[in-house]
Amino acid sequence: LTIDPAPLVVTALDARRTYGAANPGFAARYDGFVLGQDAGVLDGRLELATEAGQDADAGRHAITAGGLSSGNYAIRYQSGTLTVDPAALTVTALDARRIYGAANPGFVARLDGFVLGEDASALDGELRLGSRAGRASGVGRYAITATGLTSGNYAITYRPGTLTVEPAALTVTALDAARVAGAANPAFAARFDGFV
């Protein structure tokens, strides 16, 4: 009587994490135990691993299983998938202000969410900051928008800032005048300083 090993499939379970985070604890599923047995009847130690380190790019990476043996089970391993999701990155255009008639100032942005000590050099594209407000735009508040960056490892969200256009200073000076006593006042005039 030949008793063949029973087939046993060890499947590494799928997992996911965010770019820059440590790998989670991996787990496996066993299919094929008989007689009410479990992993306690196997020799060796289950090893679950991936080549994806903390700095692995966002995407899908294999989780492999191995390390077990048994005389009573023919063990076959199936890989799982580690999904590395992009980390959240927020680009916020900083508020600015200027006087009516002046050119827009140089706009700047704050970037929040980098991991692994990275900075803007880890991103593709070029940050562009702008506003629809021109020099002739009236006093008020205008959006400052940010665009232009891309990355496979970061999910980029843009937040607008506010450009506040303030009134320009205008001075109206009544000009001096003179008249003879008893005469009617002359026509008065004024000088305007500050138009843009």
Short mmCIF file of C-alpha atoms in Angstrom, two decimals:
data_model
loop_
_atom_site.label_atom_id
_atom_site.label_comp_id
_atom_site.label_asym_id
_atom_site.label_seq_id
_atom_site.Cartn_x
_atom_site.Cartn_y
_atom_site.Cartn_z
CA LEU A 1 0.00 0.00 0.00
CA THR A 2 1.57 3.29 -1.11
CA ILE A 3 0.42 6.30 0.83
CA ASP A 4 1.21 9.48 -1.09
CA PRO A 5 1.62 12.86 0.60
CA ALA A 6 -1.55 14.93 0.61
CA PRO A 7 -1.35 18.12 -1.44
CA LEU A 8 -1.09 21.27 0.69
CA VAL A 9 -1.17 24.77 -0.73
CA VAL A 10 0.32 27.63 1.29
CA THR A 11 -0.86 30.96 -0.11
CA ALA A 12 0.72 34.25 0.96
CA LEU A 13 -2.17 36.64 1.58
CA ASP A 14 -2.28 39.96 -0.21
CA ALA A 15 -1.33 43.06 1.78
CA ARG A 16 -1.02 46.78 1.19
CA ARG A 17 0.76 49.76 2.65
CA THR A 18 1.63 53.33 1.79
CA TYR A 19 4.87 54.36 0.08
CA GLY A 20 7.52 55.05 2.71
CA ALA A 21 5.82 53.00 5.43
CA ALA A 22 7.24 49.78 6.84
CA ASN A 23 5.90 46.52 5.48
CA PRO A 24 3.00 45.09 7.46
CA GLY A 25 3.10 41.68 9.08
CA PHE A 26 2.43 39.12 6.34
CA ALA A 27 0.13 36.12 6.75
CA ALA A 28 -0.69 32.96 4.83
CA ARG A 29 -3.62 30.64 4.24
CA TYR A 30 -3.30 26.83 4.28
CA ASP A 31 -5.51 24.70 2.04
CA GLY A 32 -5.36 20.90 2.16
CA PHE A 33 -4.91 19.75 5.75
CA VAL A 34 -6.55 16.40 6.55
CA LEU A 35 -7.57 14.64 9.74
CA GLY A 36 -8.22 17.97 11.44
CA GLN A 37 -4.53 18.85 11.38
CA ASP A 38 -3.04 22.32 11.16
CA ALA A 39 0.34 24.01 10.65
CA GLY A 40 1.60 22.51 13.89
CA VAL A 41 2.28 19.20 12.09
CA LEU A 42 4.68 20.79 9.61
CA ASP A 43 8.43 21.02 9.99
CA GLY A 44 10.47 24.15 9.51
CA ARG A 45 9.24 27.71 9.89
CA LEU A 46 7.01 29.61 7.52
CA GLU A 47 8.89 32.45 5.87
CA LEU A 48 6.96 35.24 4.18
CA ALA A 49 8.99 37.91 2.45
CA THR A 50 9.07 40.52 -0.28
CA GLU A 51 11.87 42.27 -2.11
CA ALA A 52 10.00 45.55 -1.59
CA GLY A 53 11.77 47.58 1.07
CA GLN A 54 10.46 50.71 2.72
CA ASP A 55 11.66 52.77 -0.25
CA ALA A 56 10.09 50.51 -2.90
CA ASP A 57 8.14 52.42 -5.52
CA ALA A 58 4.37 52.49 -5.46
CA GLY A 59 2.93 49.52 -7.34
CA ARG A 60 2.54 45.78 -6.93
CA HIS A 61 5.26 43.56 -5.46
CA ALA A 62 5.32 39.79 -4.87
CA ILE A 63 5.04 38.27 -1.40
CA THR A 64 6.71 34.87 -1.41
CA ALA A 65 6.25 31.97 0.99
CA GLY A 66 8.63 29.16 1.87
CA GLY A 67 10.48 27.35 4.65
CA LEU A 68 8.07 24.48 5.48
CA SER A 69 8.50 20.75 4.95
CA SER A 70 6.57 17.58 5.70
CA GLY A 71 6.70 13.89 4.92
CA ASN A 72 2.91 13.70 4.85
CA TYR A 73 2.15 16.77 2.74
CA ALA A 74 3.34 17.80 -0.70
CA ILE A 75 3.63 21.51 -0.11
CA ARG A 76 3.11 24.01 -2.91
CA TYR A 77 3.49 27.74 -2.41
CA GLN A 78 1.52 30.54 -4.04
CA SER A 79 2.73 34.11 -3.93
CA GLY A 80 0.62 37.00 -2.73
CA THR A 81 0.75 40.66 -3.74
CA LEU A 82 1.93 43.62 -1.71
CA THR A 83 0.31 46.77 -3.05
CA VAL A 84 2.26 49.93 -2.25
CA ASP A 85 -0.06 52.91 -2.51
CA PRO A 86 1.23 56.43 -3.23
CA ALA A 87 1.74 58.62 -0.17
CA ALA A 88 -0.48 61.69 0.13
CA LEU A 89 1.30 64.95 -0.73
CA THR A 90 -0.33 68.36 -0.44
CA VAL A 91 0.91 71.38 -2.37
CA THR A 92 -0.48 74.57 -0.83
CA ALA A 93 -0.08 77.91 -2.57
CA LEU A 94 0.76 80.44 0.13
CA ASP A 95 -1.30 83.59 0.46
CA ALA A 96 0.14 86.83 -0.92
CA ARG A 97 -0.86 90.47 -1.18
CA ARG A 98 -0.05 93.47 -3.31
CA ILE A 99 -1.20 96.98 -4.08
CA TYR A 100 -3.62 97.72 -6.92
CA GLY A 101 -1.64 98.46 -10.09
CA ALA A 102 1.51 96.67 -8.96
CA ALA A 103 2.82 93.49 -10.55
CA ASN A 104 2.01 90.21 -8.87
CA PRO A 105 4.67 89.13 -6.37
CA GLY A 106 6.61 85.91 -6.76
CA PHE A 107 4.30 83.18 -5.53
CA VAL A 108 5.53 80.32 -3.35
CA ALA A 109 4.05 77.04 -2.13
CA ARG A 110 4.42 74.70 0.83
CA LEU A 111 4.72 70.96 0.22
CA ASP A 112 3.55 68.64 3.01
CA GLY A 113 3.73 64.85 3.07
CA PHE A 114 7.21 63.84 1.96
CA VAL A 115 8.52 60.57 3.42
CA LEU A 116 11.95 58.96 3.70
CA GLY A 117 13.60 62.38 3.94
CA GLU A 118 12.65 63.21 0.35
CA ASP A 119 11.93 66.68 -0.99
CA ALA A 120 10.67 68.31 -4.18
CA SER A 121 13.54 66.78 -6.16
CA ALA A 122 11.71 63.43 -5.90
CA LEU A 123 8.86 64.80 -8.03
CA ASP A 124 8.56 65.06 -11.80
CA GLY A 125 7.43 68.11 -13.72
CA GLU A 126 7.77 71.74 -12.67
CA LEU A 127 5.73 73.58 -10.08
CA ARG A 128 3.74 76.41 -11.65
CA LEU A 129 2.04 79.05 -9.52
CA GLY A 130 -0.19 81.72 -10.96
CA SER A 131 -3.25 83.90 -10.62
CA ARG A 132 -5.79 85.28 -13.06
CA ALA A 133 -5.31 88.68 -11.43
CA GLY A 134 -3.35 91.11 -13.62
CA ARG A 135 -2.00 94.55 -12.77
CA ALA A 136 -5.30 96.15 -13.76
CA SER A 137 -7.41 93.77 -11.67
CA GLY A 138 -9.49 95.63 -9.11
CA VAL A 139 -9.19 95.50 -5.36
CA GLY A 140 -10.32 92.14 -4.00
CA ARG A 141 -9.29 88.53 -3.46
CA TYR A 142 -8.11 86.21 -6.23
CA ALA A 143 -7.11 82.55 -6.22
CA ILE A 144 -3.48 81.53 -6.49
CA THR A 145 -3.35 78.12 -8.16
CA ALA A 146 -0.60 75.50 -8.24
CA THR A 147 -0.10 72.86 -10.94
CA GLY A 148 2.57 71.00 -12.86
CA LEU A 149 3.96 68.29 -10.54
CA THR A 150 3.59 64.55 -11.01
CA SER A 151 4.85 61.47 -9.21
CA GLY A 152 4.30 57.75 -9.17
CA ASN A 153 5.03 57.58 -5.44
CA TYR A 154 2.91 60.53 -4.29
CA ALA A 155 -0.78 61.28 -4.76
CA ILE A 156 -0.60 65.05 -5.17
CA THR A 157 -3.41 67.34 -4.01
CA TYR A 158 -3.29 71.05 -4.78
CA ARG A 159 -4.74 73.69 -2.48
CA PRO A 160 -5.14 77.25 -3.74
CA GLY A 161 -3.94 80.31 -1.90
CA THR A 162 -5.37 83.83 -1.94
CA LEU A 163 -3.93 86.93 -3.54
CA THR A 164 -5.30 90.03 -1.83
CA VAL A 165 -5.18 93.20 -3.96
CA GLU A 166 -5.27 96.23 -1.68
CA PRO A 167 -6.19 99.81 -2.63
CA ALA A 168 -3.39 102.02 -3.85
CA ALA A 169 -2.72 105.16 -1.80
CA LEU A 170 -4.07 108.30 -3.49
CA THR A 171 -3.52 111.78 -2.06
CA VAL A 172 -5.78 114.67 -3.07
CA THR A 173 -4.17 118.01 -2.17
CA ALA A 174 -6.21 121.23 -2.34
CA LEU A 175 -3.98 123.85 -3.97
CA ASP A 176 -3.38 127.15 -2.30
CA ALA A 177 -5.30 130.18 -3.62
CA ALA A 178 -5.51 133.93 -2.95
CA ARG A 179 -8.02 136.70 -3.49
CA VAL A 180 -8.51 140.32 -2.61
CA ALA A 181 -10.54 141.17 0.45
CA GLY A 182 -14.17 141.52 -0.50
CA ALA A 183 -13.79 139.62 -3.76
CA ALA A 184 -15.47 136.32 -4.47
CA ASN A 185 -13.49 133.16 -3.88
CA PRO A 186 -11.61 131.97 -6.95
CA ALA A 187 -12.18 128.54 -8.43
CA PHE A 188 -10.30 126.13 -6.25
CA ALA A 189 -8.19 123.29 -7.68
CA ALA A 190 -6.55 120.17 -6.38
CA ARG A 191 -3.56 117.96 -7.19
CA PHE A 192 -3.89 114.14 -7.27
CA ASP A 193 -0.85 112.03 -6.36
CA GLY A 194 -0.77 108.25 -6.52
CA PHE A 195 -2.67 107.15 -9.63
CA VAL A 196 -1.38 103.89 -11.15
#
